[in-house]
Short mmCIF file of C-alpha atoms in Angstrom, two decimals:
data_model
loop_
_atom_site.label_atom_id
_atom_site.label_comp_id
_atom_site.label_asym_id
_atom_site.label_seq_id
_atom_site.Cartn_x
_atom_site.Cartn_y
_atom_site.Cartn_z
CA MET A 148 0.00 0.00 0.00
CA ASN A 149 1.03 3.63 -0.44
CA SER A 150 3.66 4.39 2.21
CA ILE A 151 2.76 8.09 2.44
CA LEU A 152 -0.89 7.31 3.13
CA MET A 153 0.12 4.64 5.63
CA ASN A 154 2.44 7.02 7.51
CA GLN A 155 -0.16 9.78 7.71
CA ALA A 156 -2.87 7.41 8.88
CA ILE A 157 -0.72 5.73 11.53
CA GLN A 158 0.38 9.11 12.89
CA ALA A 159 -3.29 10.06 13.30
CA PHE A 160 -4.10 6.73 14.96
CA LEU A 161 -1.22 7.13 17.44
CA LEU A 162 -2.24 10.69 18.24
CA GLU A 163 -5.79 9.49 18.92
CA ASP A 164 -4.56 6.77 21.30
CA ILE A 165 -1.58 8.38 23.02
CA GLY A 166 -2.51 12.05 22.99
CA GLN A 167 0.19 14.00 24.83
CA HIS A 168 1.75 10.91 26.44
CA ASP A 169 1.19 7.35 27.68
CA LEU A 170 0.43 7.86 31.37
CA SER A 171 0.88 4.18 32.27
CA SER A 172 4.15 3.38 30.51
CA ASP A 173 5.79 6.77 30.98
CA SER A 174 5.13 6.60 34.73
CA ILE A 175 6.89 3.25 35.14
CA PHE A 176 9.71 3.08 32.57
CA SER A 177 12.48 5.43 31.58
CA SER A 178 13.13 6.18 27.92
CA GLU A 179 16.31 4.05 28.12
CA THR A 180 14.63 0.91 29.47
CA MET A 181 14.74 -1.78 26.79
CA GLY A 182 12.60 -4.89 26.36
CA GLU A 183 11.78 -7.72 23.99
CA GLY A 184 8.44 -8.87 22.67
CA VAL A 185 6.87 -11.37 20.34
CA PHE A 186 3.76 -11.31 18.13
CA ILE A 187 1.88 -14.61 18.23
CA ALA A 188 -1.08 -15.94 16.25
CA LYS A 189 -3.97 -17.01 18.48
CA GLU A 190 -5.96 -18.63 15.66
CA THR A 191 -5.53 -19.86 12.09
CA GLY A 192 -5.90 -17.41 9.22
CA ILE A 193 -4.11 -15.27 6.65
CA LEU A 194 -1.60 -12.72 7.93
CA CYS A 195 -1.73 -9.12 6.79
CA GLY A 196 -0.10 -5.96 8.14
CA ILE A 197 3.42 -7.11 8.93
CA ALA A 198 4.72 -3.68 7.86
CA ILE A 199 2.64 -1.95 10.55
CA PRO A 200 4.78 -2.64 13.69
CA PRO A 201 8.09 -1.26 12.37
CA LYS A 202 6.31 1.81 10.99
CA VAL A 203 4.65 2.47 14.36
CA TYR A 204 7.96 1.99 16.19
CA GLU A 205 9.72 4.34 13.79
CA ILE A 206 7.17 7.08 14.41
CA LEU A 207 7.49 6.56 18.17
CA GLY A 208 11.24 7.12 18.14
CA GLY A 209 13.08 4.20 16.60
CA ASN A 210 15.96 2.31 18.24
CA VAL A 211 14.15 -0.90 17.33
CA GLN A 212 15.21 -4.30 16.06
CA PHE A 213 12.22 -5.94 14.37
CA GLU A 214 12.33 -9.36 12.72
CA ALA A 215 9.35 -10.65 10.76
CA VAL A 216 9.00 -14.43 10.77
CA LYS A 217 5.92 -14.42 8.52
CA LYS A 218 4.95 -12.24 5.56
CA ASP A 219 1.66 -10.85 4.30
CA GLY A 220 -0.42 -13.53 2.63
CA ASP A 221 1.07 -16.37 4.68
CA THR A 222 -1.18 -18.83 6.43
CA ILE A 223 -0.64 -18.60 10.18
CA LYS A 224 -1.75 -21.17 12.73
CA LYS A 225 -2.51 -20.87 16.43
CA GLY A 226 0.77 -20.57 18.32
CA ASP A 227 2.85 -19.43 15.34
CA ILE A 228 5.36 -16.67 16.02
CA ILE A 229 4.73 -13.84 13.56
CA ALA A 230 7.54 -11.48 14.54
CA THR A 231 9.98 -10.61 17.31
CA VAL A 232 11.06 -7.16 18.44
CA SER A 233 13.57 -5.46 20.71
CA ALA A 234 12.90 -1.81 21.56
CA PRO A 235 12.42 0.70 24.38
CA VAL A 236 9.63 -0.62 26.60
CA ARG A 237 7.75 2.65 26.28
CA THR A 238 7.73 2.24 22.51
CA LEU A 239 6.56 -1.38 22.71
CA LEU A 240 3.71 -0.63 25.08
CA SER A 241 2.57 2.69 23.64
CA GLY A 242 2.37 1.27 20.13
CA GLU A 243 0.84 -2.10 21.04
CA ARG A 244 -2.86 -1.29 20.67
CA VAL A 245 -2.63 0.59 17.37
CA ILE A 246 -0.48 -2.20 15.93
CA LEU A 247 -2.83 -4.97 17.02
CA ASN A 248 -5.99 -3.10 16.00
CA LEU A 249 -4.66 -2.75 12.46
CA MET A 250 -3.02 -6.17 12.10
CA GLN A 251 -6.01 -8.02 13.52
CA ARG A 252 -8.48 -6.22 11.26
CA MET A 253 -6.30 -6.55 8.17
CA SER A 254 -5.65 -10.24 8.85
CA GLY A 255 -9.36 -10.77 9.38
CA ILE A 256 -10.12 -9.21 5.99
CA ALA A 257 -7.38 -11.22 4.29
CA THR A 258 -8.73 -14.39 5.89
CA GLN A 259 -12.31 -13.62 4.85
CA THR A 260 -11.16 -12.95 1.29
CA HIS A 261 -9.16 -16.17 1.18
CA ILE A 262 -12.20 -18.14 2.34
CA ALA A 263 -14.39 -16.49 -0.32
CA VAL A 264 -11.92 -17.38 -3.07
CA LYS A 265 -11.73 -20.98 -1.86
CA GLN A 266 -15.49 -21.29 -1.48
CA LEU A 267 -16.11 -19.96 -5.00
CA ASP A 268 -13.42 -22.22 -6.45
CA ASP A 269 -13.58 -20.66 -9.92
CA SER A 270 -10.39 -19.19 -11.38
CA THR A 271 -12.37 -17.46 -14.14
CA ILE A 272 -14.11 -15.18 -11.61
CA ARG A 273 -12.24 -12.66 -9.49
CA ILE A 274 -13.36 -11.72 -5.98
CA CYS A 275 -13.21 -7.98 -5.35
CA ASP A 276 -14.06 -5.50 -2.60
CA THR A 277 -16.33 -2.46 -2.47
CA ARG A 278 -16.27 1.03 -0.89
CA LYS A 279 -17.95 -0.39 2.23
CA THR A 280 -14.84 0.15 4.33
CA ALA A 281 -14.29 1.72 7.74
CA PRO A 282 -13.68 5.49 7.46
CA GLY A 283 -9.95 6.18 7.54
CA LEU A 284 -9.05 2.56 6.91
CA ARG A 285 -9.85 2.11 3.22
CA ALA A 286 -6.23 1.83 2.06
CA PHE A 287 -5.53 -0.75 4.79
CA ASP A 288 -8.74 -2.67 4.06
CA LYS A 289 -8.16 -2.83 0.33
CA TYR A 290 -4.54 -3.92 0.72
CA ALA A 291 -5.78 -6.70 3.02
CA VAL A 292 -8.17 -7.91 0.31
CA GLN A 293 -5.20 -8.23 -2.06
CA SER A 294 -3.24 -10.16 0.56
CA GLY A 295 -6.10 -12.63 0.81
CA GLY A 296 -6.13 -13.31 -2.92
CA GLY A 297 -8.79 -10.81 -3.94
CA PHE A 298 -8.80 -7.74 -6.17
CA ASN A 299 -9.72 -4.11 -5.65
CA HIS A 300 -12.73 -2.34 -7.09
CA ARG A 301 -12.41 1.45 -7.45
CA ASN A 302 -10.71 3.17 -4.52
CA GLY A 303 -13.26 5.98 -4.29
CA LEU A 304 -15.61 8.19 -6.23
CA TYR A 305 -12.64 9.78 -7.99
CA ASP A 306 -11.12 6.92 -9.98
CA GLY A 307 -14.02 5.29 -11.77
CA VAL A 308 -17.59 6.00 -12.82
CA MET A 309 -20.27 3.74 -11.38
CA LEU A 310 -23.83 4.60 -12.38
CA LYS A 311 -26.16 3.13 -9.77
CA ASP A 312 -29.95 3.11 -9.64
CA ASN A 313 -30.22 6.65 -8.26
CA HIS A 314 -27.81 8.10 -10.83
CA ILE A 315 -29.90 6.48 -13.55
CA ALA A 316 -33.20 7.60 -12.05
CA PHE A 317 -32.12 11.23 -11.67
CA SER A 318 -30.61 11.23 -15.18
CA GLY A 319 -33.71 9.86 -16.88
CA GLY A 320 -32.25 6.51 -17.90
CA ILE A 321 -29.11 4.52 -18.61
CA THR A 322 -28.60 5.95 -22.10
CA GLU A 323 -28.84 9.53 -20.87
CA ALA A 324 -26.51 8.91 -17.93
CA VAL A 325 -23.80 7.18 -19.95
CA SER A 326 -24.00 9.75 -22.75
CA THR A 327 -23.62 12.66 -20.33
CA VAL A 328 -20.57 11.09 -18.70
CA ARG A 329 -18.96 10.29 -22.06
CA GLU A 330 -19.27 13.92 -23.13
CA LYS A 331 -17.45 15.19 -20.05
CA LEU A 332 -14.76 12.60 -19.31
CA GLY A 333 -11.76 11.35 -21.24
CA HIS A 334 -11.13 7.95 -22.72
CA MET A 335 -9.09 6.76 -19.73
CA VAL A 336 -12.10 6.63 -17.43
CA LYS A 337 -14.23 3.49 -17.45
CA ILE A 338 -17.99 3.54 -16.92
CA GLU A 339 -19.81 0.86 -14.95
CA VAL A 340 -23.60 0.57 -15.04
CA GLU A 341 -25.74 -1.21 -12.45
CA THR A 342 -28.55 -3.29 -13.93
CA GLU A 343 -31.33 -5.52 -12.65
CA THR A 344 -33.25 -6.58 -15.76
CA ALA A 345 -32.53 -7.91 -19.24
CA SER A 346 -33.81 -4.68 -20.80
CA GLN A 347 -31.42 -2.64 -18.66
CA VAL A 348 -28.53 -4.89 -19.65
CA LYS A 349 -29.36 -4.43 -23.34
CA GLU A 350 -29.60 -0.66 -22.89
CA ALA A 351 -26.24 -0.54 -21.06
CA VAL A 352 -24.61 -2.51 -23.88
CA GLN A 353 -26.11 -0.22 -26.50
CA ALA A 354 -25.07 2.87 -24.53
CA GLY A 355 -21.44 1.75 -24.54
CA ALA A 356 -20.83 0.81 -20.91
CA ASP A 357 -17.39 -0.63 -20.15
CA ILE A 358 -18.58 -2.71 -17.20
CA ILE A 359 -22.05 -4.05 -16.46
CA MET A 360 -23.06 -5.06 -12.95
CA PHE A 361 -25.83 -7.58 -12.35
CA ASP A 362 -27.35 -6.45 -9.06
CA ASN A 363 -29.19 -8.86 -6.77
CA ARG A 364 -29.57 -11.55 -9.43
CA THR A 365 -29.68 -15.31 -8.88
CA PRO A 366 -27.04 -17.57 -10.44
CA GLU A 367 -29.62 -18.82 -12.93
CA GLU A 368 -30.54 -15.26 -13.94
CA ILE A 369 -26.90 -14.29 -14.36
CA LYS A 370 -26.22 -17.21 -16.69
CA GLN A 371 -28.89 -15.79 -18.99
CA LEU A 372 -27.90 -12.13 -18.60
CA VAL A 373 -24.23 -12.69 -19.48
CA LYS A 374 -25.35 -14.01 -22.87
CA LEU A 375 -26.57 -10.48 -23.66
CA VAL A 376 -23.14 -8.93 -23.04
CA PRO A 377 -20.36 -8.87 -25.68
CA ASP A 378 -16.99 -10.27 -24.61
CA HIS A 379 -15.29 -6.85 -24.64
CA ILE A 380 -17.54 -5.65 -21.79
CA THR A 381 -16.57 -6.71 -18.26
CA THR A 382 -19.32 -8.18 -16.08
CA GLU A 383 -19.70 -8.02 -12.31
CA ILE A 384 -22.08 -9.62 -9.82
CA SER A 385 -23.09 -7.95 -6.58
CA GLY A 386 -25.77 -8.13 -3.91
CA ASN A 387 -26.93 -10.80 -1.45
CA ILE A 388 -23.82 -12.94 -1.94
CA THR A 389 -22.33 -14.52 1.17
CA LEU A 390 -19.71 -17.11 2.03
CA ASP A 391 -22.57 -19.59 2.42
CA ASN A 392 -23.94 -19.17 -1.10
CA ILE A 393 -20.99 -17.91 -3.15
CA ASN A 394 -20.29 -21.42 -4.46
CA HIS A 395 -23.66 -21.30 -6.26
CA TYR A 396 -22.16 -18.68 -8.61
CA ARG A 397 -19.37 -20.99 -9.75
CA GLY A 398 -19.33 -21.18 -13.55
CA CYS A 399 -21.96 -18.46 -14.00
CA GLY A 400 -19.87 -16.69 -16.66
CA ALA A 401 -19.30 -13.33 -14.97
CA ASN A 402 -15.84 -11.79 -14.56
CA TYR A 403 -16.06 -10.41 -11.02
CA ILE A 404 -18.00 -10.85 -7.80
CA SER A 405 -17.89 -7.85 -5.45
CA LEU A 406 -18.47 -8.50 -1.74
CA GLY A 407 -19.07 -5.71 0.75
CA SER A 408 -18.85 -8.24 3.58
CA LEU A 409 -15.11 -8.60 3.05
CA THR A 410 -14.65 -5.27 4.82
CA HIS A 411 -17.89 -3.93 6.33
CA SER A 412 -18.55 -6.74 8.80
CA VAL A 413 -15.23 -8.53 9.11
CA ARG A 414 -14.20 -10.31 12.33
CA ALA A 415 -10.69 -9.49 13.47
CA LEU A 416 -8.17 -12.35 13.54
CA ASP A 417 -6.81 -12.91 17.03
CA ILE A 418 -3.15 -11.89 17.31
CA SER A 419 -1.38 -11.08 20.59
CA PHE A 420 1.76 -9.27 21.66
CA ASN A 421 3.63 -10.66 24.68
CA SER A 422 6.74 -9.58 26.53
CA LYS A 423 9.72 -11.88 26.09
CA GLY A 424 12.33 -12.16 28.79
CA GLY A 425 11.33 -9.02 30.66
CA ILE A 426 13.66 -6.03 30.88
CA LYS A 427 16.94 -5.89 28.95
CA ALA A 428 19.92 -4.37 30.69
#
């Protein structure tokens, strides 16, 4: 992920948590007191966010020796050591919660994505995310999807046109909406159109959409709708798809399945940080 965005975000997260200082750690330990710690997996899943600890430690003052045992995208099992670190105790303790909050969430998203890919079991269809991310965490969330074997949809409203039902309704129809966008934007910007019926799909094709989404359609319906779309137009499925039913879409003929659940309701993967050997002289 973009290192500048990561640095800015982590600085804000640390400011939120630490404020002016860490009352607990600063009251007990001097700035010279050194310690060792270890990150351990408490359950099985896909690791993501291994770059977070050293970045947090760097912002908090450095003088850190960090060794990653696992890398992003690795499968980790309960009891696995993820990384070891030697640093000022203040740094270890003040940065612990921000590090774990991010790593646990990112690993949870990567794990959820990995499960979705395995459940679908169709290499012709890519699993992708949506904009249903936690505010301030989109870059982290979307990187985690990649680590789990998924792909990213647009990053925001600024890097791709997606004409949903309300855009179409306010514009007076698919043809009008696509035509208006084409007149104002250059050839580098792709246009996606959300559809629900065969007539809408045909209109989107005729209007020159680059991507057509089939919204809230059954696998059987999608198999019929994709027949209406020329090969040069990308197709996407979205709506009411879960880990429990995603396998029903195997072989449906679409190019992508977008899942908001990868990020909007993810369960964090349990990772802990423990002291190792107490204080270092």
